[in-house]
Coordinates of C-alpha atoms in Angstrom, one line a residue:
X878 CA 104.2 51.9 51.4
X879 CA 107.5 51.5 53.2
X880 CA 108.9 54.6 51.3
X881 CA 105.8 56.6 52.4
X882 CA 106.3 55.5 56.0
X883 CA 110.0 56.4 55.9
X884 CA 109.2 59.9 54.6
X885 CA 106.6 60.3 57.4
X886 CA 109.1 59.3 60.1
X887 CA 111.7 61.7 58.6
X888 CA 109.2 64.5 58.7
X889 CA 108.2 63.7 62.3
X890 CA 111.9 63.7 63.2
X891 CA 112.4 67.1 61.6
X892 CA 109.3 68.4 63.4
X893 CA 110.7 67.2 66.8
X894 CA 114.0 68.8 66.1
X895 CA 112.4 72.1 65.1
X896 CA 110.2 72.1 68.2
X897 CA 113.2 71.4 70.4
X898 CA 115.1 74.3 68.8
X899 CA 112.2 76.6 69.2
X900 CA 111.4 75.4 72.8
X901 CA 113.1 75.6 76.1
X902 CA 115.6 73.4 77.8
X903 CA 116.3 73.8 81.5
X904 CA 119.5 72.0 82.5
X905 CA 119.9 71.9 86.3
X906 CA 122.5 70.9 88.8
X907 CA 121.6 70.2 92.5
X908 CA 124.7 70.1 94.6
X909 CA 124.1 68.0 97.7
X910 CA 121.0 66.3 96.3
X911 CA 120.8 62.5 96.0
X912 CA 119.6 60.4 93.1
X913 CA 115.8 60.2 93.1
X914 CA 115.1 63.6 94.7
X915 CA 112.1 65.2 93.1
X916 CA 112.3 68.4 91.1
X917 CA 109.1 70.1 89.9
X918 CA 108.5 72.9 87.4
X919 CA 105.5 74.9 88.9
X920 CA 103.6 78.0 88.2
X921 CA 103.4 80.8 90.7
X922 CA 100.4 79.2 92.4
X923 CA 102.5 76.1 93.0
X924 CA 100.6 74.0 90.5
X925 CA 102.9 71.4 89.0
X926 CA 103.6 71.7 85.3
X927 CA 106.2 68.9 85.0
X928 CA 108.2 66.6 87.3
X929 CA 111.5 65.0 87.1
X930 CA 114.2 63.4 89.4
X931 CA 117.8 64.1 90.2
X932 CA 120.3 61.7 88.6
X933 CA 124.0 62.1 89.1
X934 CA 123.3 65.6 90.6
X935 CA 121.5 66.8 87.5
X936 CA 118.0 67.3 86.3
X937 CA 116.3 68.5 83.1
X938 CA 113.1 69.9 81.7
X939 CA 112.2 70.5 78.1
X940 CA 109.1 71.9 76.4
X941 CA 107.7 74.8 74.4
X942 CA 106.4 78.0 76.0
X943 CA 103.8 80.1 74.1
X944 CA 104.6 83.3 76.0
X945 CA 107.5 84.0 78.4
X946 CA 106.3 83.4 82.0
X947 CA 107.7 83.3 85.5
X948 CA 107.9 79.8 87.0
X949 CA 109.3 78.0 90.0
X950 CA 111.8 75.2 90.0
X951 CA 111.3 73.3 93.2
X952 CA 113.7 70.7 94.6
X953 CA 112.4 68.4 97.3
X954 CA 114.4 65.9 99.3
X955 CA 112.9 62.5 99.2
X956 CA 114.4 61.6 102.6
X957 CA 113.3 64.8 104.2
X958 CA 110.0 65.7 102.4
X959 CA 109.6 69.0 104.3
X960 CA 113.0 70.2 103.0
X961 CA 112.7 72.1 99.7
X962 CA 114.2 74.9 97.7
X963 CA 112.1 77.0 95.3
X964 CA 113.8 79.1 92.7
X965 CA 112.3 81.7 90.3
X966 CA 113.0 81.1 86.7
X967 CA 111.9 83.1 83.6
X968 CA 110.6 80.4 81.4
X969 CA 111.4 81.3 77.8
X970 CA 112.2 79.3 74.7
X971 CA 115.9 79.2 75.2
X972 CA 118.6 77.1 76.9
X973 CA 118.4 77.9 80.6
X974 CA 120.7 76.7 83.4
X975 CA 119.8 76.4 87.0
X976 CA 122.4 75.8 89.7
X977 CA 121.1 74.8 93.2
X978 CA 123.1 74.1 96.3
X979 CA 120.8 72.2 98.6
X980 CA 123.1 72.4 101.6
X981 CA 124.5 75.9 101.6
X982 CA 122.6 79.1 102.4
X983 CA 123.3 80.6 99.0
X984 CA 121.2 82.1 96.2
X985 CA 120.4 79.8 93.3
X986 CA 122.0 80.8 90.0
X987 CA 119.9 80.9 86.8
X988 CA 121.2 82.0 83.5
X989 CA 120.7 81.8 79.7
X990 CA 118.6 84.9 79.1
X991 CA 118.8 88.5 80.3
X992 CA 115.8 88.0 82.5
X993 CA 117.3 85.0 84.2
X994 CA 120.7 86.7 84.6
X995 CA 118.9 89.6 86.3
X996 CA 117.1 87.2 88.6
X997 CA 120.4 85.7 89.8
X998 CA 121.7 89.2 90.7
X999 CA 118.5 90.0 92.4
X1000 CA 118.6 86.8 94.5
X1001 CA 122.1 87.5 95.6
X1002 CA 121.1 91.0 96.7
X1003 CA 118.1 89.7 98.5
X1004 CA 120.2 87.1 100.4
X1005 CA 122.7 89.8 101.5
X1006 CA 119.9 92.0 102.9
X1007 CA 118.2 89.0 104.6
X1008 CA 121.4 87.9 106.3
X1009 CA 121.8 91.4 107.7
X1010 CA 118.2 91.3 108.8
X1011 CA 118.7 88.0 110.6
X1012 CA 121.5 89.6 112.7
X1013 CA 119.4 92.6 113.5
X1014 CA 116.4 90.5 114.5
X1015 CA 118.6 88.6 117.0
X1016 CA 119.1 91.9 118.9
X1017 CA 115.4 92.6 118.8
X1018 CA 114.5 89.3 120.5
X1019 CA 117.5 89.3 122.8
X1020 CA 116.1 89.7 126.4
X1021 CA 119.5 91.0 127.6
X1022 CA 119.5 93.9 125.0
X1023 CA 118.8 97.4 126.3
X1024 CA 115.8 99.4 125.2
X1025 CA 118.2 101.6 123.3
X1026 CA 119.8 98.6 121.5
X1027 CA 116.3 97.3 120.6
X1028 CA 115.1 100.7 119.4
X1029 CA 118.2 101.0 117.2
X1030 CA 117.7 97.5 115.8
X1031 CA 114.1 98.3 115.0
X1032 CA 115.2 101.4 113.1
X1033 CA 117.8 99.3 111.2
X1034 CA 115.1 96.9 110.2
X1035 CA 113.0 99.7 108.9
X1036 CA 116.0 100.9 106.9
X1037 CA 116.4 97.4 105.4
X1038 CA 112.8 97.5 104.4
X1039 CA 113.5 100.7 102.4
X1040 CA 116.5 98.9 100.9
X1041 CA 114.2 96.1 99.7
X1042 CA 111.8 98.6 98.2
X1043 CA 114.5 100.4 96.4
X1044 CA 116.0 97.0 95.2
X1045 CA 112.7 95.9 93.7
X1046 CA 112.0 99.3 92.2
X1047 CA 115.4 99.4 90.5
X1048 CA 115.0 95.7 89.3
X1049 CA 111.6 96.4 87.8
X1050 CA 112.7 99.6 86.1
X1051 CA 115.8 97.8 84.6
X1052 CA 113.7 94.7 83.5
X1053 CA 110.3 96.1 82.5
X1054 CA 110.8 94.9 79.0
X1055 CA 111.1 91.2 80.1
X1056 CA 108.9 88.8 82.0
X1057 CA 110.9 89.1 85.2
X1058 CA 110.3 92.8 85.5
X1059 CA 106.6 92.7 84.6
X1060 CA 106.0 89.9 87.1
X1061 CA 107.7 91.7 89.9
X1062 CA 105.8 94.8 89.0
X1063 CA 102.6 92.8 89.6
X1064 CA 103.9 91.5 92.9
X1065 CA 105.4 94.6 94.4
X1066 CA 103.4 97.5 92.9
X1067 CA 101.8 98.3 96.3
X1068 CA 105.3 98.9 97.7
X1069 CA 106.2 101.5 95.1
X1070 CA 105.0 105.1 94.6
X1071 CA 101.9 105.2 92.6
X1072 CA 103.4 107.6 90.0
X1073 CA 106.3 105.1 89.4
X1074 CA 103.9 102.3 88.8
X1075 CA 101.8 104.4 86.5
X1076 CA 104.9 105.2 84.4
X1077 CA 106.1 101.6 84.4
X1078 CA 102.7 100.3 83.2
X1079 CA 103.1 102.4 80.0
X1080 CA 106.4 100.6 79.3
X1081 CA 105.1 97.0 79.4
X1082 CA 105.6 95.2 76.1
X1083 CA 102.5 94.2 74.3
X1084 CA 103.4 90.5 74.4
X1085 CA 103.5 90.6 78.2
X1086 CA 100.4 92.6 78.7
X1087 CA 98.4 89.8 80.1
X1088 CA 95.1 89.7 82.1
X1089 CA 96.9 90.3 85.4
X1090 CA 98.7 93.4 84.0
X1091 CA 95.4 94.7 82.6
X1092 CA 93.8 94.3 86.0
X1093 CA 96.7 96.2 87.6
X1094 CA 96.4 99.0 85.1
X1095 CA 92.7 99.3 86.0
X1096 CA 93.6 99.6 89.7
X1097 CA 96.1 102.4 88.9
X1098 CA 93.6 104.1 86.7
X1099 CA 91.4 104.3 89.8
X1100 CA 94.3 105.4 91.9
X1101 CA 94.9 108.3 89.5
X1102 CA 91.3 109.3 90.0
X1103 CA 91.9 109.3 93.8
X1104 CA 95.4 110.8 93.8
X1105 CA 96.5 113.8 95.9
X1106 CA 94.6 116.9 94.6
X1107 CA 91.6 114.9 93.4
X1108 CA 88.1 115.2 95.0
X1109 CA 87.0 112.9 97.7
X1110 CA 85.3 109.8 96.3
X1111 CA 82.3 108.9 98.5
X1112 CA 81.9 105.4 100.1
X1113 CA 78.7 104.2 101.8
X1114 CA 78.6 101.0 103.9
X1115 CA 77.2 99.6 107.1
X1116 CA 78.2 100.6 110.6
X1117 CA 78.7 98.0 113.4
X1118 CA 75.1 98.7 114.6
X1119 CA 73.7 98.1 111.2
X1120 CA 73.1 101.6 109.9
X1121 CA 74.3 103.1 106.6
X1122 CA 77.0 105.7 106.8
X1123 CA 78.7 107.7 104.0
X1124 CA 82.3 109.0 104.2
X1125 CA 81.0 112.3 103.0
X1126 CA 78.8 112.6 106.1
X1127 CA 81.8 112.3 108.4
X1128 CA 84.0 114.6 106.2
X1129 CA 81.3 117.3 106.4
X1130 CA 81.8 117.5 110.1
X1131 CA 85.6 117.5 110.1
X1132 CA 88.4 119.9 109.3
X1133 CA 90.6 117.0 108.3
X1134 CA 89.5 113.4 107.7
X1135 CA 91.5 110.2 107.7
X1136 CA 90.0 107.3 105.7
X1137 CA 91.7 104.3 107.3
X1138 CA 91.5 101.0 105.3
X1139 CA 92.2 98.1 107.7
X1140 CA 91.0 94.6 108.8
X1141 CA 90.9 92.6 112.0
X1142 CA 93.1 89.9 110.5
X1143 CA 95.8 92.3 109.3
X1144 CA 98.9 92.2 111.5
X1145 CA 100.4 95.4 110.1
X1146 CA 97.1 97.2 110.6
X1147 CA 97.1 96.2 114.3
X1148 CA 100.7 97.3 114.7
X1149 CA 100.0 100.7 113.2
X1150 CA 96.8 101.3 115.2
X1151 CA 98.6 102.8 118.3
X1152 CA 99.9 105.5 116.0
X1153 CA 96.5 106.2 114.5
X1154 CA 95.0 106.3 118.1
X1155 CA 97.7 108.7 119.2
X1156 CA 97.0 111.1 116.3
X1157 CA 93.2 110.9 117.0
X1158 CA 93.6 111.6 120.7
X1159 CA 96.0 114.5 120.0
X1160 CA 94.1 116.2 117.2
X1161 CA 90.5 115.2 117.5
X1162 CA 89.5 118.2 119.6
X1163 CA 91.0 120.4 116.8
X1164 CA 88.7 119.0 114.1
X1165 CA 90.5 115.8 113.1
X1166 CA 88.2 112.8 112.4
X1167 CA 88.8 109.2 111.3
X1168 CA 86.5 106.8 109.5
X1169 CA 87.6 103.2 109.4
X1170 CA 86.8 101.1 106.2
X1171 CA 87.3 97.4 107.1
X1172 CA 88.2 94.7 104.6
X1173 CA 86.8 92.1 107.0
X1174 CA 84.4 89.4 105.9
X1175 CA 83.3 88.2 109.4
X1176 CA 81.0 90.5 111.4
X1177 CA 82.0 89.1 114.8
X1178 CA 85.8 89.4 114.2
X1179 CA 85.3 93.0 112.9
X1180 CA 83.4 94.1 115.9
X1181 CA 85.7 92.4 118.3
X1182 CA 88.7 94.1 116.8
X1183 CA 87.1 97.5 117.1
X1184 CA 86.6 96.9 120.8
X1185 CA 90.0 95.3 121.4
X1186 CA 91.9 98.0 119.7
X1187 CA 89.9 100.8 121.3
X1188 CA 88.9 102.4 118.0
X1189 CA 86.3 105.0 119.1
X1190 CA 85.8 106.7 115.7
X1191 CA 83.2 105.8 113.1
X1192 CA 83.6 102.4 111.3
X1193 CA 82.0 101.0 108.2
X1194 CA 82.3 97.7 106.2
X1195 CA 80.5 95.8 103.5
X1196 CA 82.1 92.6 104.9
X1197 CA 83.3 91.5 101.5
X1198 CA 86.9 91.0 102.4
X1199 CA 89.2 91.8 99.5
X1200 CA 86.1 92.5 97.3
X1201 CA 85.4 95.5 99.5
X1202 CA 83.8 98.1 97.3
X1203 CA 85.3 101.0 99.3
X1204 CA 88.8 99.7 98.8
X1205 CA 88.2 99.2 95.1
X1206 CA 87.0 102.8 94.8
X1207 CA 90.4 104.0 96.0
X1208 CA 92.5 101.3 94.3
X1209 CA 93.6 99.8 97.6
X1210 CA 95.3 96.4 97.1
X1211 CA 97.3 96.3 100.4
X1212 CA 96.5 97.4 103.9
X1213 CA 96.9 99.3 106.0
X1214 CA 96.2 102.2 103.6
X1215 CA 95.2 105.7 104.5
X1216 CA 93.7 108.7 102.7
X1217 CA 93.8 112.2 104.2
X1218 CA 91.1 114.6 103.1
X1219 CA 90.7 118.3 103.7
X1220 CA 87.9 120.5 102.3
X1221 CA 86.7 117.6 100.1
X1222 CA 90.1 117.2 98.4
X1223 CA 92.6 114.4 98.9
X1224 CA 95.6 115.9 100.6
X1225 CA 97.8 112.8 101.2
X1226 CA 97.8 109.0 100.8
X1227 CA 99.4 106.1 102.7
X1228 CA 101.1 108.1 105.5
X1229 CA 101.9 106.2 108.8
X1230 CA 103.4 106.9 112.2
X1231 CA 105.1 110.2 112.7
X1232 CA 104.5 111.2 109.0
X1233 CA 100.8 110.9 109.5
X1234 CA 100.8 113.0 112.7
X1235 CA 102.9 115.7 111.1
X1236 CA 100.7 115.9 108.1
X1237 CA 97.5 116.1 110.2
X1238 CA 99.0 118.9 112.3
X1239 CA 100.1 120.8 109.1
X1240 CA 96.6 120.5 107.5
X1241 CA 94.9 121.6 110.7
X1242 CA 97.0 124.8 110.8
X1243 CA 96.3 125.8 107.2

């Protein structure tokens, strides 16, 4: 009996060793942290997977991951509970190191796999751009700055936004074969050109083609059906006065139609509305029309925003929020979003500001 028990214990020990070798081990350092500070391993919805504490400036997580996944390592100060640092980690069955500095404004360093090495470089680049943005924003809120200085600062911030987009696009392209690239594709697809996303989706490895990726692929299949050169896809929903109105009805009476996806709660939509109004006032007499498709869920808020923003063109909504059927028909996952239509054919998508006005003028002349 004793011999049998010894063999069983030996087998268990071998199993534990094998599981450890095939699993992950996150070894972390937290400069500036104190013993007892909490460190959590969380999913991207901030649900806690595991918890540990800092001891002698170090912390550790071990386990086995079925499929590589993006996770958060979150340090929280026990003396200042509102003080925390969250770091992206590609959780893979490997030895992974995480280096945090809880006092300095620096990017965390993660390493141990190509995906984590890439995340460190990305974090450093993000921090550099953000620091430049902080300096530019100071000018924008400086009451002593001239109008010219603030206008220049606004233009610089727009350029930084383009830098961010290019940074994420390059990162995703370089890492589409690992979990970091595929996760960032899911997060930032709406910032990238549709054709780039469609190409990247064909490069996702089978083992990372999860439910979220399949959902994204479905969205971009719809977008391909409503791309430039494709026929108008009709939408019918309710107007503010309770009547049914189809986009095709409005299109039939316009030389050029803008389908404007927006919502009362959407700050960027409100910020863009003066440009939309300006284009409407300038070109409406020449045959330019707009129909707003709202992703609101509250009737009163929708109607109040139409009034407050002075939107005098037709409006429709099914008041289903992000479940808006009209948005789904065009693969819209972020707003504001626009679709320009001429002669029943989609002529452009997602133009704003001066680009929108220029394209409308061009289409009206053709």
